[in-house]
CSV table of C-alpha atoms and ligand atoms in Angstrom, one decimal:
chain,number,residue,atom,x,y,z
A,1,UNK,CA,72.0,149.7,-6.8
A,2,UNK,CA,74.9,150.1,-5.2
A,3,UNK,CA,74.0,152.6,-2.3
A,4,UNK,CA,71.3,151.2,-0.4
A,5,UNK,CA,72.0,153.3,3.1
A,6,UNK,CA,69.4,156.4,3.7
A,7,UNK,CA,70.5,160.1,2.9
A,8,UNK,CA,70.1,162.0,5.4
A,9,UNK,CA,69.3,165.2,4.6
A,10,UNK,CA,71.9,167.3,7.5
A,11,UNK,CA,74.4,165.2,9.9
A,12,UNK,CA,77.0,165.9,12.6
A,13,UNK,CA,80.6,165.2,11.2
A,14,UNK,CA,82.0,164.1,14.5
A,15,UNK,CA,86.1,163.0,14.4
A,16,UNK,CA,88.5,161.5,17.1
A,17,UNK,CA,89.8,164.9,18.3
A,18,UNK,CA,85.7,165.7,19.0
A,19,UNK,CA,86.2,162.3,20.9
A,20,UNK,CA,88.9,162.8,22.7
A,21,UNK,CA,88.5,166.5,23.6
A,22,UNK,CA,84.9,165.0,25.4
A,23,UNK,CA,86.2,162.5,26.7
A,24,UNK,CA,88.5,164.2,28.4
A,25,UNK,CA,85.8,166.1,30.0
A,26,UNK,CA,84.1,163.3,31.4
A,27,UNK,CA,86.3,162.2,32.7
A,28,UNK,CA,87.4,165.3,34.5
A,29,UNK,CA,86.1,167.2,37.9
A,30,UNK,CA,83.2,169.2,36.2
A,31,UNK,CA,81.3,167.9,34.2
A,32,UNK,CA,78.6,171.0,34.2
A,33,UNK,CA,79.4,174.4,35.6
A,34,UNK,CA,83.1,174.1,35.4
A,35,UNK,CA,85.7,176.1,33.0
A,36,UNK,CA,85.1,174.3,29.3
A,37,UNK,CA,81.8,177.2,29.6
A,38,UNK,CA,83.6,179.7,29.0
A,39,UNK,CA,86.4,178.7,26.9
A,40,UNK,CA,83.8,177.6,24.3
A,41,UNK,CA,82.2,181.3,25.1
A,42,UNK,CA,85.4,182.9,24.2
A,43,UNK,CA,86.3,180.9,21.2
A,44,UNK,CA,82.6,181.5,20.4
A,45,UNK,CA,82.4,185.3,20.5
A,46,UNK,CA,86.8,185.6,18.7
A,47,UNK,CA,85.6,183.6,16.1
A,48,UNK,CA,82.2,185.4,15.0
A,49,UNK,CA,84.0,188.7,16.1
A,50,UNK,CA,82.2,189.8,18.9
A,51,UNK,CA,82.4,191.1,22.0
A,52,UNK,CA,80.6,188.3,24.0
A,53,UNK,CA,79.3,184.2,24.0
A,54,UNK,CA,77.0,182.8,26.6
A,55,UNK,CA,76.3,179.4,26.1
A,56,UNK,CA,72.9,177.7,26.4
A,57,UNK,CA,71.2,174.5,26.8
A,58,UNK,CA,69.3,175.1,23.1
A,59,UNK,CA,69.5,177.8,19.9
A,60,UNK,CA,65.7,178.0,21.1
A,61,UNK,CA,66.1,179.6,25.0
A,62,UNK,CA,69.0,181.4,23.5
A,63,UNK,CA,66.0,183.1,21.5
A,64,UNK,CA,63.9,183.5,23.9
A,65,UNK,CA,66.9,185.3,26.0
A,66,UNK,CA,67.7,187.0,23.8
A,67,UNK,CA,64.0,188.5,23.4
A,68,UNK,CA,64.1,188.8,27.4
A,69,UNK,CA,67.3,191.1,27.7
A,70,UNK,CA,66.3,193.2,24.8
A,71,UNK,CA,63.1,193.4,27.2
A,72,UNK,CA,60.1,192.4,25.0
A,73,UNK,CA,57.1,192.0,27.2
A,74,UNK,CA,53.3,191.6,27.0
A,75,UNK,CA,52.3,194.3,24.7
A,76,UNK,CA,55.0,194.9,22.4
A,77,UNK,CA,55.2,193.1,19.1
A,78,UNK,CA,58.4,191.8,17.2
A,79,UNK,CA,58.0,191.6,13.4
A,80,UNK,CA,59.9,188.1,12.0
A,81,UNK,CA,59.7,186.3,8.5
A,82,UNK,CA,57.2,183.2,8.3
A,83,UNK,CA,59.3,181.4,6.6
A,84,UNK,CA,61.6,179.7,9.7
A,85,UNK,CA,61.2,177.2,11.9
A,86,UNK,CA,58.5,177.8,14.5
A,87,UNK,CA,61.4,178.4,17.3
A,88,UNK,CA,61.6,182.2,15.8
A,89,UNK,CA,57.8,183.0,16.5
A,90,UNK,CA,57.5,180.9,19.9
A,91,UNK,CA,60.0,183.1,21.8
A,92,UNK,CA,58.2,186.3,21.2
A,93,UNK,CA,55.2,184.2,22.8
A,94,UNK,CA,57.3,182.9,25.6
A,95,UNK,CA,58.0,187.0,26.7
A,96,UNK,CA,53.9,187.0,26.5
A,97,UNK,CA,54.6,189.7,22.9
A,98,UNK,CA,52.9,189.6,19.5
A,99,UNK,CA,55.0,188.0,16.8
A,100,UNK,CA,53.8,189.3,13.8
A,101,UNK,CA,54.8,187.6,10.4
A,102,UNK,CA,55.4,189.2,7.4
A,103,UNK,CA,56.5,187.8,4.0
A,104,UNK,CA,60.2,187.0,2.3
A,105,UNK,CA,62.1,187.9,-0.6
A,106,UNK,CA,61.6,185.8,-3.4
A,107,UNK,CA,65.9,185.2,-4.4
A,108,UNK,CA,67.2,185.0,-0.6
A,109,UNK,CA,63.6,183.7,0.9
A,110,UNK,CA,64.8,186.4,3.6
A,111,UNK,CA,62.4,189.2,5.6
A,112,UNK,CA,61.5,191.4,3.2
A,113,UNK,CA,62.6,194.7,4.8
A,114,UNK,CA,60.0,196.4,3.2
A,115,UNK,CA,56.9,194.5,4.7
A,116,UNK,CA,58.5,194.7,7.4
A,117,UNK,CA,58.6,199.2,7.3
A,118,UNK,CA,54.4,198.1,6.2
A,119,UNK,CA,54.0,196.8,9.4
A,120,UNK,CA,55.9,199.0,12.1
A,121,UNK,CA,53.6,200.2,14.9
A,122,UNK,CA,53.7,202.4,18.0
A,123,UNK,CA,54.4,198.3,19.6
A,124,UNK,CA,56.8,197.5,17.6
A,125,UNK,CA,59.7,196.5,19.9
A,126,UNK,CA,62.4,194.5,17.8
A,127,UNK,CA,62.8,192.4,14.2
A,128,UNK,CA,63.8,189.4,14.5
A,129,UNK,CA,65.5,188.3,11.3
A,130,UNK,CA,66.3,185.1,9.8
A,131,UNK,CA,69.3,184.2,7.9
A,132,UNK,CA,67.9,182.1,5.5
A,133,UNK,CA,69.7,178.6,4.8
A,134,UNK,CA,72.6,180.7,5.9
A,135,UNK,CA,72.4,183.8,3.1
A,136,UNK,CA,72.2,186.7,5.3
A,137,UNK,CA,69.8,189.2,5.1
A,138,UNK,CA,69.8,192.2,4.2
A,139,UNK,CA,71.4,194.1,7.3
A,140,UNK,CA,72.1,197.2,6.3
A,141,UNK,CA,68.6,197.9,5.3
A,142,UNK,CA,67.7,196.1,8.3
A,143,UNK,CA,70.1,198.7,10.4
A,144,UNK,CA,68.5,202.0,9.0
A,145,UNK,CA,65.2,201.2,9.5
A,146,UNK,CA,65.9,200.3,13.2
A,147,UNK,CA,67.9,203.0,13.8
A,148,UNK,CA,64.7,205.6,12.0
A,149,UNK,CA,62.2,203.7,14.4
A,150,UNK,CA,64.4,203.2,17.5
A,151,UNK,CA,63.9,198.7,17.0
A,152,UNK,CA,66.1,196.5,18.1
A,153,UNK,CA,67.5,194.2,15.8
A,154,UNK,CA,67.6,190.3,16.1
A,155,UNK,CA,69.5,187.4,14.6
A,156,UNK,CA,68.4,183.9,14.3
A,157,UNK,CA,71.4,183.2,12.7
A,158,UNK,CA,70.6,179.1,13.4
A,159,UNK,CA,71.7,178.5,9.6
A,160,UNK,CA,74.7,181.1,9.4
A,161,UNK,CA,77.1,180.0,11.8
A,162,UNK,CA,80.6,181.2,9.8
A,163,UNK,CA,78.1,183.0,7.3
A,164,UNK,CA,79.2,186.6,6.3
A,165,UNK,CA,77.2,190.4,5.4
A,166,UNK,CA,79.7,192.6,3.4
A,167,UNK,CA,83.0,191.0,5.2
A,168,UNK,CA,81.2,191.3,9.1
A,169,UNK,CA,80.6,187.8,10.4
A,170,UNK,CA,77.1,187.0,11.5
A,171,UNK,CA,76.7,187.4,14.9
A,172,UNK,CA,78.6,190.9,14.8
A,173,UNK,CA,75.7,193.0,13.1
A,174,UNK,CA,73.0,192.4,15.1
A,175,UNK,CA,72.3,193.5,19.0
A,176,UNK,CA,71.2,190.1,19.9
A,177,UNK,CA,72.7,187.0,17.3
A,178,UNK,CA,71.2,183.3,18.2
A,179,UNK,CA,73.5,180.3,17.3
A,180,UNK,CA,72.1,176.7,17.2
A,181,UNK,CA,74.3,173.3,17.8
A,182,UNK,CA,71.9,170.6,17.2
A,183,UNK,CA,73.0,168.1,15.0
A,184,UNK,CA,72.0,169.7,11.9
A,185,UNK,CA,73.3,172.9,11.8
A,186,UNK,CA,77.1,174.3,10.9
A,187,UNK,CA,78.9,173.4,14.1
A,188,UNK,CA,77.5,170.4,16.7
A,189,UNK,CA,77.1,170.1,20.2
A,190,UNK,CA,74.3,167.4,20.3
A,191,UNK,CA,71.8,170.0,21.6
A,192,UNK,CA,73.2,173.7,22.7
A,193,UNK,CA,72.7,177.3,21.0
A,194,UNK,CA,74.9,180.9,22.1
A,195,UNK,CA,73.3,184.4,22.0
A,196,UNK,CA,76.0,187.1,20.9
A,197,UNK,CA,76.6,190.2,21.9
A,198,UNK,CA,78.7,193.0,22.3
A,199,UNK,CA,76.5,194.8,24.9
A,200,UNK,CA,77.9,194.5,28.2
A,201,UNK,CA,74.9,195.3,29.9
A,202,UNK,CA,72.9,192.5,27.5
A,203,UNK,CA,76.3,190.1,29.3
A,204,UNK,CA,75.4,190.4,32.6
A,205,UNK,CA,71.7,189.6,31.9
A,206,UNK,CA,71.8,186.6,29.4
A,207,UNK,CA,74.8,184.9,32.3
A,208,UNK,CA,71.7,185.9,35.3
A,209,UNK,CA,69.3,184.8,33.4
A,210,UNK,CA,70.3,181.4,32.1
A,211,UNK,CA,71.2,180.6,35.5
A,212,UNK,CA,67.5,180.6,37.8
A,213,UNK,CA,68.4,184.6,37.6
A,214,UNK,CA,70.9,184.5,40.1
A,215,UNK,CA,73.8,186.9,41.0
A,216,UNK,CA,76.6,186.3,43.1
A,217,UNK,CA,79.1,189.4,43.5
A,218,UNK,CA,82.3,189.6,45.5
A,219,UNK,CA,80.6,192.6,47.2
A,220,UNK,CA,77.7,190.4,48.1
A,221,UNK,CA,79.5,187.7,49.8
A,222,UNK,CA,81.1,189.8,51.7
A,223,UNK,CA,78.6,191.7,53.4
A,224,UNK,CA,76.6,188.1,53.5
A,225,UNK,CA,78.8,185.2,53.9
A,226,UNK,CA,80.2,182.7,50.7
A,227,UNK,CA,76.6,181.2,50.2
A,228,UNK,CA,75.2,184.7,49.7
A,229,UNK,CA,73.3,184.8,46.0
A,230,UNK,CA,70.2,187.5,45.2
A,231,UNK,CA,67.0,186.8,42.1
A,232,UNK,CA,66.5,190.3,40.8
A,233,UNK,CA,65.1,188.9,37.7
A,234,UNK,CA,62.9,185.0,36.6
A,235,UNK,CA,65.4,183.3,35.2
A,236,UNK,CA,65.7,179.6,34.2
A,237,UNK,CA,67.9,176.5,34.0
A,238,UNK,CA,69.2,176.5,30.0
A,239,UNK,CA,72.7,176.2,30.6
A,240,UNK,CA,74.9,173.7,28.0
A,241,UNK,CA,77.5,171.8,30.1
A,242,UNK,CA,81.0,171.6,29.9
A,243,UNK,CA,80.6,167.8,28.1
A,244,UNK,CA,79.3,169.2,25.2
A,245,UNK,CA,80.9,172.7,25.2
A,246,UNK,CA,84.3,170.3,25.2
A,247,UNK,CA,82.8,169.2,21.8
A,248,UNK,CA,82.1,172.7,20.9
A,249,UNK,CA,85.3,174.0,21.0
A,250,UNK,CA,86.9,171.0,19.1
A,251,UNK,CA,84.5,171.2,16.4
A,252,UNK,CA,85.1,175.4,16.3
A,253,UNK,CA,88.8,174.3,15.5
A,254,UNK,CA,87.6,172.8,12.6
A,255,UNK,CA,84.9,174.8,11.6
A,256,UNK,CA,86.8,176.5,8.2
A,257,UNK,CA,86.6,172.5,7.3
A,258,UNK,CA,83.0,172.3,8.0
A,259,UNK,CA,82.3,174.9,5.8
A,260,UNK,CA,84.7,174.8,3.1
A,261,UNK,CA,83.2,171.2,2.7
A,262,UNK,CA,79.9,172.4,2.5
A,263,UNK,CA,80.5,174.9,-0.4
A,264,UNK,CA,81.7,172.8,-1.9
A,265,UNK,CA,78.5,170.6,-1.8
A,266,UNK,CA,76.9,173.7,-3.0
A,267,UNK,CA,78.9,174.3,-6.2
A,268,UNK,CA,78.5,170.8,-7.3
A,269,UNK,CA,74.7,170.6,-6.9
A,270,UNK,CA,74.6,174.0,-9.1
A,271,UNK,CA,77.3,172.9,-11.6
A,272,UNK,CA,75.5,169.8,-12.3
A,273,UNK,CA,71.4,171.2,-12.5
A,274,UNK,CA,71.3,174.8,-12.9
A,275,UNK,CA,71.0,173.8,-16.6
A,276,UNK,CA,68.0,171.7,-15.5
A,277,UNK,CA,65.0,174.2,-16.9
A,278,UNK,CA,62.8,172.2,-13.7
A,279,UNK,CA,64.8,173.3,-11.0
A,280,UNK,CA,65.3,176.7,-9.4
A,281,UNK,CA,68.6,176.9,-7.3
A,282,UNK,CA,69.6,179.2,-4.5
A,283,UNK,CA,71.8,182.0,-5.0
A,284,UNK,CA,74.2,183.4,-3.1
A,285,UNK,CA,74.4,187.4,-3.6
A,286,UNK,CA,77.3,189.5,-3.8
A,287,UNK,CA,79.4,190.5,-1.0
A,288,UNK,CA,78.1,187.9,0.9
A,289,UNK,CA,79.4,184.5,1.9
A,290,UNK,CA,77.3,181.7,3.2
A,291,UNK,CA,77.9,178.6,4.9
A,292,UNK,CA,75.2,176.9,3.8
A,293,UNK,CA,73.5,175.1,6.1
A,294,UNK,CA,70.7,173.6,3.5
A,295,UNK,CA,70.2,173.2,-0.2
A,296,UNK,CA,66.9,174.3,-0.8
A,297,UNK,CA,65.1,174.3,-4.2
A,298,UNK,CA,61.9,175.4,-5.9
A,299,UNK,CA,60.8,173.9,-9.1
A,300,UNK,CA,58.8,175.0,-11.9
A,301,UNK,CA,55.5,172.6,-11.1
A,302,UNK,CA,53.9,174.0,-14.3
A,303,UNK,CA,55.6,172.4,-16.9
A,304,UNK,CA,56.1,169.6,-14.6
A,305,UNK,CA,53.7,166.1,-15.1
A,306,UNK,CA,54.7,165.2,-11.2
A,307,UNK,CA,54.1,167.4,-7.8
A,308,UNK,CA,55.8,168.4,-5.4
A,309,UNK,CA,54.9,165.8,-3.4
A,310,UNK,CA,56.1,162.8,-6.1
A,311,UNK,CA,59.3,163.6,-6.4
A,312,UNK,CA,60.0,164.1,-2.6
A,313,UNK,CA,58.0,160.5,-2.2
A,314,UNK,CA,60.0,158.9,-5.3
A,315,UNK,CA,63.7,160.4,-4.2
A,316,UNK,CA,62.4,158.8,0.0
A,317,UNK,CA,61.8,155.6,-2.1
A,318,UNK,CA,65.8,155.3,-4.1
A,319,UNK,CA,66.6,156.2,0.1
A,320,UNK,CA,67.0,160.2,-0.2
A,321,UNK,CA,65.5,161.4,2.7
A,322,UNK,CA,64.5,165.4,1.0
A,323,UNK,CA,63.3,167.5,3.3
A,324,UNK,CA,61.1,170.9,3.7
A,325,UNK,CA,62.4,174.1,4.8
A,326,UNK,CA,60.1,175.1,5.8
A,327,UNK,CA,55.8,175.3,7.0
A,328,UNK,CA,55.7,178.7,6.3
A,329,UNK,CA,54.3,180.0,10.4
A,330,UNK,CA,51.4,181.8,9.6
A,331,UNK,CA,49.8,178.3,8.3
A,332,UNK,CA,49.9,176.3,11.3
A,333,UNK,CA,46.8,175.6,13.3
A,334,UNK,CA,48.3,177.0,16.7
A,335,UNK,CA,48.6,180.4,14.5
A,336,UNK,CA,46.3,179.9,12.5
A,337,UNK,CA,43.9,179.7,15.3
A,338,UNK,CA,45.2,182.6,17.6
A,339,UNK,CA,46.7,185.1,15.7
A,340,UNK,CA,43.7,184.4,12.4
A,341,UNK,CA,46.2,183.9,9.7
A,342,UNK,CA,44.5,182.7,6.7
A,343,UNK,CA,46.4,181.3,3.4
A,344,UNK,CA,47.1,183.7,0.5
A,345,UNK,CA,48.0,186.3,3.3
A,346,UNK,CA,52.3,185.6,2.2
A,347,UNK,CA,52.2,185.0,-1.0
A,348,UNK,CA,56.3,184.3,-1.1
A,349,UNK,CA,56.5,182.4,1.3
A,350,UNK,CA,53.5,180.2,0.1
A,351,UNK,CA,55.2,179.7,-3.8
A,352,UNK,CA,58.2,178.5,-2.1
A,353,UNK,CA,56.6,176.5,0.4
A,354,UNK,CA,54.6,174.3,-2.9
A,355,UNK,CA,58.0,173.9,-4.7
A,356,UNK,CA,61.1,173.3,-2.4
A,357,UNK,CA,62.3,171.0,-1.6
A,358,UNK,CA,65.9,170.6,0.5
A,359,UNK,CA,69.0,168.1,-1.1
A,360,UNK,CA,71.2,166.8,1.6
A,361,UNK,CA,74.5,168.7,2.6
A,362,UNK,CA,76.4,167.9,5.0
A,363,UNK,CA,80.4,168.1,5.2
A,364,UNK,CA,81.1,164.2,5.3
A,365,UNK,CA,78.3,164.0,2.3
A,366,UNK,CA,80.8,161.9,-0.3
A,367,UNK,CA,80.9,162.8,-3.7
A,368,UNK,CA,79.1,159.0,-4.6
A,369,UNK,CA,76.3,160.5,-2.8
A,370,UNK,CA,76.2,163.3,-4.6
A,371,UNK,CA,76.4,162.2,-7.5
A,372,UNK,CA,73.5,159.4,-6.6
A,373,UNK,CA,71.4,162.3,-5.6
A,374,UNK,CA,71.6,164.5,-9.1
A,375,UNK,CA,70.8,161.7,-11.3
A,376,UNK,CA,68.2,160.8,-9.1
A,377,UNK,CA,66.6,163.9,-8.8
A,378,UNK,CA,67.4,164.2,-12.6
A,379,UNK,CA,65.2,161.3,-13.5
A,380,UNK,CA,62.5,161.6,-10.6
A,381,UNK,CA,61.2,165.8,-12.4
A,382,UNK,CA,62.1,164.1,-15.7
B,401,PLP,C1,67.6,175.1,14.8
B,401,PLP,C2,66.5,175.9,14.4
B,401,PLP,C3,66.2,176.9,15.4
B,401,PLP,C4,66.0,176.3,17.3
B,401,PLP,O1,67.4,175.9,17.5
B,401,PLP,P1,67.3,174.4,18.5
B,401,PLP,O2,68.8,174.7,18.7
B,401,PLP,O3,66.8,173.8,17.5
B,401,PLP,O4,66.1,174.7,19.5
B,401,PLP,C5,65.1,178.5,15.6
B,401,PLP,N1,65.5,179.0,14.3
B,401,PLP,C6,66.1,178.8,12.8
B,401,PLP,C7,65.6,179.3,12.4
B,401,PLP,C8,66.3,177.2,13.5
B,401,PLP,O5,66.7,176.1,12.7
């Protein structure tokens, strides 16, 4: 076989300019808490058509801070989809609140808004929706529901930087939008994340909480001396470094190419696999533009000789490191043990989980690698 190296399901795309920009910062006076942070935040906010961005150390920290600033605390409930990375639920627990899981829509794999409505109680404070694989959640319905019940909307957009919903950028819709810049995501800073908001009060709280809760103003300095600061709320060290921010700025310059490549890989898969009755492909709904973080397919297991595990292992043996996104959160031991979740309570997410595999999709995946994946997949499922 011509292709010997392993093909991962995803990986970063770093170009020479990215490297030059990082080296510049390494040679400068500020490798953290310097000017690149604000430059990255401003560039990012502009890109997603929002007022404010706060860069933090990772996407999970972004979710944690968004929940805290949303006022989520003990005795509150937060409704989230069971089909997500576990960070979406963990961040609610970090605030002492209860994550209330619901099922997803079969077509977009995003949170089922009718199920959300059924789970709303007096304790419900917020909804965290996930733009799964880059496909926007049903934001019109979510906004209507949030307005009706006075709930805060948090967008876990770790998959969806650059996606659009009815002409609006993801980042400009929810009260808080959280991004991740892990190497498998749309752009990377190594580790990294950001919270986006249009609310100045939220913005100032986010800035303070990512830096221990420190409040430092000109008034305080004038009154007590230049060294003086105060702490009014318990914060964290969730800072991103200037080294990482410089990589982020450089990656953002190139984000349109990142997304263009992701979308053309998506289209090539669609074209090649559409007629295969053993495979169900992800869809892009009208009015949505997806940055496509991952390419999750479902197998028509009833008419196949092999099961998902066999397909997964055989592709792996052929050098194709497919993945499964995700084990539904309610099936993880910690969530079963602490919240009493049982199997079969969320049929759509569970059915998806039984059948799904994520095919490789990342900007530097070559055409020949992709044709190899398509050919192998078709052989293996035969
Ligand atoms: C990646 C991811 C996160 C967490 O991001 P990190 O930067 O890895 O902390 C949260 N939610 C979803 C849906 C993700 O895919």
